Coordinates of C-alpha atoms and ligand atoms in Angstrom, one line a residue:
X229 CA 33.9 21.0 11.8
X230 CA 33.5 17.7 13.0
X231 CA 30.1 16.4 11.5
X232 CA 27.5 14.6 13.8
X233 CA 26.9 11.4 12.3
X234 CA 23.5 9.8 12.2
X235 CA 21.6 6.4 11.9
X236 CA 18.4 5.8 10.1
X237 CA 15.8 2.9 10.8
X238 CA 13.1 2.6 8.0
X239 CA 13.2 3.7 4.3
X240 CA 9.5 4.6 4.1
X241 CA 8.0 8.0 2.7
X242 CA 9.1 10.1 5.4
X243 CA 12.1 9.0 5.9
X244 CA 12.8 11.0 2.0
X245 CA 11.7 14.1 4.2
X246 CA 14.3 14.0 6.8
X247 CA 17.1 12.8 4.1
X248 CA 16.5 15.7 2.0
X249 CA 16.9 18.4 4.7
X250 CA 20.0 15.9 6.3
X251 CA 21.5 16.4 2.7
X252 CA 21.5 20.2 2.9
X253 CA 22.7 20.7 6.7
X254 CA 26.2 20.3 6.1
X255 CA 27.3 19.5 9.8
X256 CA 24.7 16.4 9.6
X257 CA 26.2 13.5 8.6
X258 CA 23.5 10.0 6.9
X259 CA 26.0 7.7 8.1
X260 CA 24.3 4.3 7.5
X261 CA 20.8 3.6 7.1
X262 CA 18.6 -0.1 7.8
X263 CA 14.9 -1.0 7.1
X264 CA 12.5 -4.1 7.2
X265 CA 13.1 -4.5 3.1
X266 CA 16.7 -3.8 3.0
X267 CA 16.4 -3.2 -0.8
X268 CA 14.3 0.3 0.0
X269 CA 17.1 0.7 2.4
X270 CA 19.2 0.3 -0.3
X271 CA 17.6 2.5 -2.8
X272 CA 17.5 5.4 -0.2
X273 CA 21.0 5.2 0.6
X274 CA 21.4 5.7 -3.5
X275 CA 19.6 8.4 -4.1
X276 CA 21.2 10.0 -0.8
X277 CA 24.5 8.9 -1.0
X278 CA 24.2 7.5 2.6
X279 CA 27.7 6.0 2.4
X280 CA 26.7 2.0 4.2
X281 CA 23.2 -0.3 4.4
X282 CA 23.2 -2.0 7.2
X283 CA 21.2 -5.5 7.8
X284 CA 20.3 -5.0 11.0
X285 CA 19.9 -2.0 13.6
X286 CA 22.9 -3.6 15.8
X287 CA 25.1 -4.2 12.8
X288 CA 24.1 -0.4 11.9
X289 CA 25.4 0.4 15.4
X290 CA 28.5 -1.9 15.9
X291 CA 29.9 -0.9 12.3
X292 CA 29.4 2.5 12.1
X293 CA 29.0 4.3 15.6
X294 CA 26.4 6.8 14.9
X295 CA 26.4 9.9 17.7
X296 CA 22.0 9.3 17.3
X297 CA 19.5 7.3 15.6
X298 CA 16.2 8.2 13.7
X299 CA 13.6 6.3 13.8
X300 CA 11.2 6.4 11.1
X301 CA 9.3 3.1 11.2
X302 CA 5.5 2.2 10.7
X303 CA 3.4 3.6 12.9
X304 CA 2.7 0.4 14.6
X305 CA 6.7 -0.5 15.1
X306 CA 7.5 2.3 16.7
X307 CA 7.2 1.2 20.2
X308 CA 9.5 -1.7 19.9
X309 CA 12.0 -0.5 17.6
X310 CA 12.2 2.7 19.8
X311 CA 12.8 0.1 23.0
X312 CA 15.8 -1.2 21.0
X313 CA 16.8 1.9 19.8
X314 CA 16.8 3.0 23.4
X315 CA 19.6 -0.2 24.5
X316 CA 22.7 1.7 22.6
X317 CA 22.3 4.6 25.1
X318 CA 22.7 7.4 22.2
X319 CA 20.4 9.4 21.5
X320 CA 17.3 8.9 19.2
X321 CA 14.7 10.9 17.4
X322 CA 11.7 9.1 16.9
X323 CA 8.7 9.9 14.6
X324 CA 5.8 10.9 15.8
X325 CA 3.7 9.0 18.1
X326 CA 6.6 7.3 19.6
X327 CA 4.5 4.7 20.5
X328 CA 0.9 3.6 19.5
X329 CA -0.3 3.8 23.5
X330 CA 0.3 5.8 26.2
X331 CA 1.5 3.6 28.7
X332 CA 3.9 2.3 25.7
X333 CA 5.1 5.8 25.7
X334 CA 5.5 6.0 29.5
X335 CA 7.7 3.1 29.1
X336 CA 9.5 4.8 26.6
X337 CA 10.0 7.7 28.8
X338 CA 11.0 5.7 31.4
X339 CA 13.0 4.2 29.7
X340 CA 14.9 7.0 28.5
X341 CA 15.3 8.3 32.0
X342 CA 16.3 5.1 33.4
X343 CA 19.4 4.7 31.0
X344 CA 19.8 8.9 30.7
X345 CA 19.1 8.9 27.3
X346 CA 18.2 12.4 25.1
X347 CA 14.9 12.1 23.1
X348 CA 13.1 14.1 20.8
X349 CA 10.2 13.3 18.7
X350 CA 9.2 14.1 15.4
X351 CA 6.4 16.6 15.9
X352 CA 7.7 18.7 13.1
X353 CA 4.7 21.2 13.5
X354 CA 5.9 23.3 16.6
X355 CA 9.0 24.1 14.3
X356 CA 6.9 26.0 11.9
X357 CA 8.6 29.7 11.5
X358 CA 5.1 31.3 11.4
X359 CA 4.1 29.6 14.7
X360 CA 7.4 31.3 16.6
X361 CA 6.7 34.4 15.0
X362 CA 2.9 34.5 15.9
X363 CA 3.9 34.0 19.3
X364 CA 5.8 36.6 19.2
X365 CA 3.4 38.8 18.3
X366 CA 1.0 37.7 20.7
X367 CA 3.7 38.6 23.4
X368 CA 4.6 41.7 22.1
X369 CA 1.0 42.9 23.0
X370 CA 0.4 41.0 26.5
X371 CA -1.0 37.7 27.3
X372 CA -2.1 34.4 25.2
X373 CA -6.1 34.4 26.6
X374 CA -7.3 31.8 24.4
X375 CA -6.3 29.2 21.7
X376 CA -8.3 26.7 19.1
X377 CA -7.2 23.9 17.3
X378 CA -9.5 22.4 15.0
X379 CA -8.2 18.8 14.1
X380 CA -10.5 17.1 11.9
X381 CA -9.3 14.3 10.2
X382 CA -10.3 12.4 6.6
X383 CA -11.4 9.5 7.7
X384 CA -13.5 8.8 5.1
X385 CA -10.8 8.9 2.8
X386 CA -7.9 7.2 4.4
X387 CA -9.5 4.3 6.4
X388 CA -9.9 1.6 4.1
X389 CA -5.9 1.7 3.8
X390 CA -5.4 1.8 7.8
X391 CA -5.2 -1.9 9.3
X392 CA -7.3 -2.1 12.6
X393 CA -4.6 -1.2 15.4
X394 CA -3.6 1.8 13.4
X395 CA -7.6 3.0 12.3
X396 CA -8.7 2.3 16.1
X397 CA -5.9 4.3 17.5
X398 CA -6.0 6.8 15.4
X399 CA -6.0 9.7 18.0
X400 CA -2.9 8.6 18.7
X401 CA -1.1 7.7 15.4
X402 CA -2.1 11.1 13.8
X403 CA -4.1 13.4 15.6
X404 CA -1.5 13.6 18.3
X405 CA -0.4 16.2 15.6
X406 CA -2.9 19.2 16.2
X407 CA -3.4 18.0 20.1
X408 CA 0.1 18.9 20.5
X409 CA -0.2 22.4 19.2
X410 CA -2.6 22.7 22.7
X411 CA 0.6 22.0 24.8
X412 CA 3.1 24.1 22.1
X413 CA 0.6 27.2 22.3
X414 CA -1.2 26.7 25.6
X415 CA 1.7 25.1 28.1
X416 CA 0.5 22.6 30.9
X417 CA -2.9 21.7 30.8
X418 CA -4.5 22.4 34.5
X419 CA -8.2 21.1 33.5
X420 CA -9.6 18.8 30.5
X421 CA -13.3 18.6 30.2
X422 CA -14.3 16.8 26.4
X423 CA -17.5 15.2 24.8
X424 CA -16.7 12.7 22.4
X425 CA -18.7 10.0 20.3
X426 CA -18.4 8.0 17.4
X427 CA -20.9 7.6 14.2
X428 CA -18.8 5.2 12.7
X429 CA -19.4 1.3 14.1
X430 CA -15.5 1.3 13.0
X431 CA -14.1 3.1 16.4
X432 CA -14.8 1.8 19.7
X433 CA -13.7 5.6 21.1
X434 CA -14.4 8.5 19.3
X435 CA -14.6 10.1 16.1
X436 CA -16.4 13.3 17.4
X437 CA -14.6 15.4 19.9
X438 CA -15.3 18.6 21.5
X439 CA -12.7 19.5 23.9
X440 CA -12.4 22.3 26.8
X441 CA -9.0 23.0 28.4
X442 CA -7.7 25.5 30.6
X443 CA -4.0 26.0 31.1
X444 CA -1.9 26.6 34.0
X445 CA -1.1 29.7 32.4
X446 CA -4.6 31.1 32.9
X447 CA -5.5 30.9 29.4
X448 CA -8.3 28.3 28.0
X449 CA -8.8 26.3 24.8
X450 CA -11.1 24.3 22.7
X451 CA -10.2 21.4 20.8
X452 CA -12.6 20.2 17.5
X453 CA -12.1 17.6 15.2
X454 CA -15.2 15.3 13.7
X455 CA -13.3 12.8 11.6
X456 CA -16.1 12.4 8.7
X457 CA -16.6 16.6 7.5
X458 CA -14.6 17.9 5.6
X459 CA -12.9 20.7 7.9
X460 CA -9.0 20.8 7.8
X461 CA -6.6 21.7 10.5
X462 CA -6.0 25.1 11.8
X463 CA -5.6 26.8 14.7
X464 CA -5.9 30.1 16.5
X465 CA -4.7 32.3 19.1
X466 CA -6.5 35.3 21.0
X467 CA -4.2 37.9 22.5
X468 CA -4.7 41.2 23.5
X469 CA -6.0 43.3 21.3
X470 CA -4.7 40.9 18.4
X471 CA -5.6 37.2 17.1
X472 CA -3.2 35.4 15.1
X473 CA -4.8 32.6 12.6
X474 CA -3.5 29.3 11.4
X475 CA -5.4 28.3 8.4
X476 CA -4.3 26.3 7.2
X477 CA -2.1 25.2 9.6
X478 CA 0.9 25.8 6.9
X479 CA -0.3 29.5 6.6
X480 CA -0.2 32.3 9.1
X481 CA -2.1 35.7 9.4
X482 CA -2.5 38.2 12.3
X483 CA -5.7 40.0 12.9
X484 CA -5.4 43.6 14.1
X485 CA -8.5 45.9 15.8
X486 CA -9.2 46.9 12.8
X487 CA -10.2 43.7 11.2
X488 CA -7.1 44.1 9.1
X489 CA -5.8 41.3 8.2
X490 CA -1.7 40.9 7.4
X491 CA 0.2 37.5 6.3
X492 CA 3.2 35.8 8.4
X493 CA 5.6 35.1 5.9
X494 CA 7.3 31.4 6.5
X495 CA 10.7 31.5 6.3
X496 CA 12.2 29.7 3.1
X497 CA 13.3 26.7 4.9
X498 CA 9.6 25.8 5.7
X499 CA 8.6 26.1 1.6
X500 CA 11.8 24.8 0.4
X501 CA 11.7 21.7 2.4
X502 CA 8.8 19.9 4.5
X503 CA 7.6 22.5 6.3
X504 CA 9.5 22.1 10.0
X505 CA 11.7 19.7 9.4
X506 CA 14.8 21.8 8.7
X507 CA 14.9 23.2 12.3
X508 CA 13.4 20.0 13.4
X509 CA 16.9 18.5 12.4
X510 CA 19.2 21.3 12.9
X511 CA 17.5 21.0 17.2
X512 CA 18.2 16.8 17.0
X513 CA 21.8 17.5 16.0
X514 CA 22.0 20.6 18.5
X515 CA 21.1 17.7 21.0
X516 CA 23.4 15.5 19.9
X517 CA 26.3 18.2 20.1
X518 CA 25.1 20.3 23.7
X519 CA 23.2 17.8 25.4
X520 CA 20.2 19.8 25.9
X521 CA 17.0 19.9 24.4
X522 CA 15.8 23.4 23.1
X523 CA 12.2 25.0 22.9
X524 CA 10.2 24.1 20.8
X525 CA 11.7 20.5 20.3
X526 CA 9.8 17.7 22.5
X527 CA 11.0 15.2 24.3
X528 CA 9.5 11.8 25.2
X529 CA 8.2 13.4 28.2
X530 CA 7.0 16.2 26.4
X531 CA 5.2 13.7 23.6
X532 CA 4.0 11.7 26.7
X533 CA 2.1 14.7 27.6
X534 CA 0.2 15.4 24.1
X535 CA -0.3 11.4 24.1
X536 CA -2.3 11.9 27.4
X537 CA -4.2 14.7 26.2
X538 CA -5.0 12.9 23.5
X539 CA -6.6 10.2 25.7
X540 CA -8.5 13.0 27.9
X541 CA -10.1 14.2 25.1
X542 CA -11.2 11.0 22.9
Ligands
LIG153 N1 5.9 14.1 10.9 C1 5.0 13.9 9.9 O1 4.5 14.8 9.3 C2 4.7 12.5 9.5 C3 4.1 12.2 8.3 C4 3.9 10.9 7.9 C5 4.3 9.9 8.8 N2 4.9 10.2 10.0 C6 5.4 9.1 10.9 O2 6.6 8.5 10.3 C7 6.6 7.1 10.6 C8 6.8 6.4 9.3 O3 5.7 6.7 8.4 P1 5.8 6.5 6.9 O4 4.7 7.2 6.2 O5 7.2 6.8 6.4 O6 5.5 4.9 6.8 P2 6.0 3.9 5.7 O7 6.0 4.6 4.3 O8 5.1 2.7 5.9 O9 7.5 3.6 6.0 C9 7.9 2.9 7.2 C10 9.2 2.3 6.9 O10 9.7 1.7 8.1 C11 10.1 0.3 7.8 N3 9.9 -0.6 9.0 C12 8.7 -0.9 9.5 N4 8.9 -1.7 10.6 C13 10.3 -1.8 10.7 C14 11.1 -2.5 11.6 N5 10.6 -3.2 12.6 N6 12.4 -2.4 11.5 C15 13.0 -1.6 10.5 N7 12.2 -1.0 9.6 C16 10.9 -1.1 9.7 C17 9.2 -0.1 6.7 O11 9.7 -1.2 6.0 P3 8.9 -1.9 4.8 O12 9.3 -1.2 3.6 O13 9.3 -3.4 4.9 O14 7.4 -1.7 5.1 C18 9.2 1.2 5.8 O15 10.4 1.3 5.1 C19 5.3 6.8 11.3 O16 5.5 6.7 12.7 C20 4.4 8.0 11.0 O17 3.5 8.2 12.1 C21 5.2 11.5 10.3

């Protein structure tokens, strides 16, 4: 079988991530690999065997022909290395958010659509197994009714190693995460009602949010996250007759009338590797190969939805 070949931009932590599950699909294909420091680059490409470090993102391109491109960048790159990205006209995976801002990430989109290109982005949480299988379940006995998503993040832990862009757009940089399990579980959004504040001078926009959404598909939501208590993610979904918990977000259980509770085993992939990012790979290189982007991967236009939402609800 002919292998898909693939480019990687930045040699950071999770770039390891995506290498090790790249190094055990064996129709996936590291071809080359470039970074800001070229000598991470190069230590990457060692401990991978990617077979060529490239200086630049062009070089990486004219040299080696890759059928897509990752990119993994810092946070606040994104935007304009997924812009350059963009110019080859193959397609690209980008981490998660692709952009810092909304309206960068409605350029990216249109972008995309202006020059045809396939997207996905790295929201590796809607490939959990247990998330496809509670779904299931929910369907199997009727109608999603309701969903929460608790998002709180640790601020007080992490913000001293943030620089200001990243720390005051934080919503966006991270957060996106759990706000996009709204869109995964819930669909389209129809209404978004939220109070937010912030107790820390540090953010301009919130740190406190308490969110209300109801869905075009009938069903409503609440969104919580208060960035200074100690909380976790997790999220859950009310059915009929059944509720299907996320808590954490890594571990699944179903709820039955009864009160009894029974786990939803993850599938190996999610233990053996970071959880999602198997599939997550396996549906870019699908991409690549068909053309067409496949439930539950999202696309830039899909991301540029979660990115709004984000902004409704700080
Ligand atoms: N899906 C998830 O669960 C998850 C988890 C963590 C992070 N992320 C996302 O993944 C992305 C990377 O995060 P990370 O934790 O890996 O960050 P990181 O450790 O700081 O690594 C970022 C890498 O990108 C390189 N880089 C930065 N700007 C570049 C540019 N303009 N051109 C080429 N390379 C550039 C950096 O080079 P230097 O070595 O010179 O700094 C570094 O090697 C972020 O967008 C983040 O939001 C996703």
């Amino acid at each position: 079988m002919k292998k898909i070949k693939i480019g990687v931009i930045g040699a950071g932590a999770i770039s390891k991530f995506h290498l090790e599950v790249a190094k055990a699909i064996e129709w996936i294909e590291i071809i080359a690999i470039t970074s800001r420091t070229l000598s991470k680059a190069e230590e990457l490409a060692k401990e991978f065997n990617i077979p060529h470090v490239s200086e630049s993102l062009e070089s990486l391109v004219s040299d080696h022909h890759p059928d897509g491109l990752m990119v993994l960048v810092s946070v606040n790159q994104m935007y304009n290395v997924a812009r350059q990205a963009m110019e080859f006209g193959i397609p690209v995976f980008l981490e998660k958010p692709p952009a810092m801002l909304p309206d960068q990430a409605k350029e990216l989109e249109e972008l995309a659509q202006s020059k045809s290109i396939l997207t996905q982005v790295g929201f590796n949480r809607r490939f959990y197994s247990i998330y496809k299988k509670g779904l299931d379940i929910i369907k199997k006995h009727g109608e999603l009714r309701g969903l929460t998503v608790q998002g709180h993040e640790r601020m007080w832990r992490i913000e001293k190693s943030l620089d200001d862009e990243t720390r005051e757009n934080w919503i966006f940089a991270n957060s996106t995460h759990t706000i996009d399990l709204l869109n995964l579980f819930g669909g389209k959004t129809k209404t978004v009602n939220s109070l937010s504040k912030s107790v820390s001078p540090k953010f301009s926009s919130a740190d406190q949010i308490a969110g209300l959404v109801e869905f075009e598909s009938g069903a409503i939501g609440q969104y919580s996250a208060f960035w200074y208590s100690p909380g976790g993610w997790s999220a859950t979904l009310y059915g009929d007759g059944v509720t299907v918990e996320f808590k954490p977000l890594e571990k699944g259980f179903v709820i039955d009338q009864n009160f009894e509770t029974t786990e939803i085993v993850a599938d190996p992939i999610d233990t053996q590797f970071k959880a999602g990012f198997y599939r997550q790979l396996e549906a870019f290189g699908n991409l690549i190969k068909s053309g067409e982007s496949q439930w539950p991967a999202a696309d830039i236009h899909e991301a540029l939805r979660t990115m709004k939402l984000a902004d409704q609800l700080r």
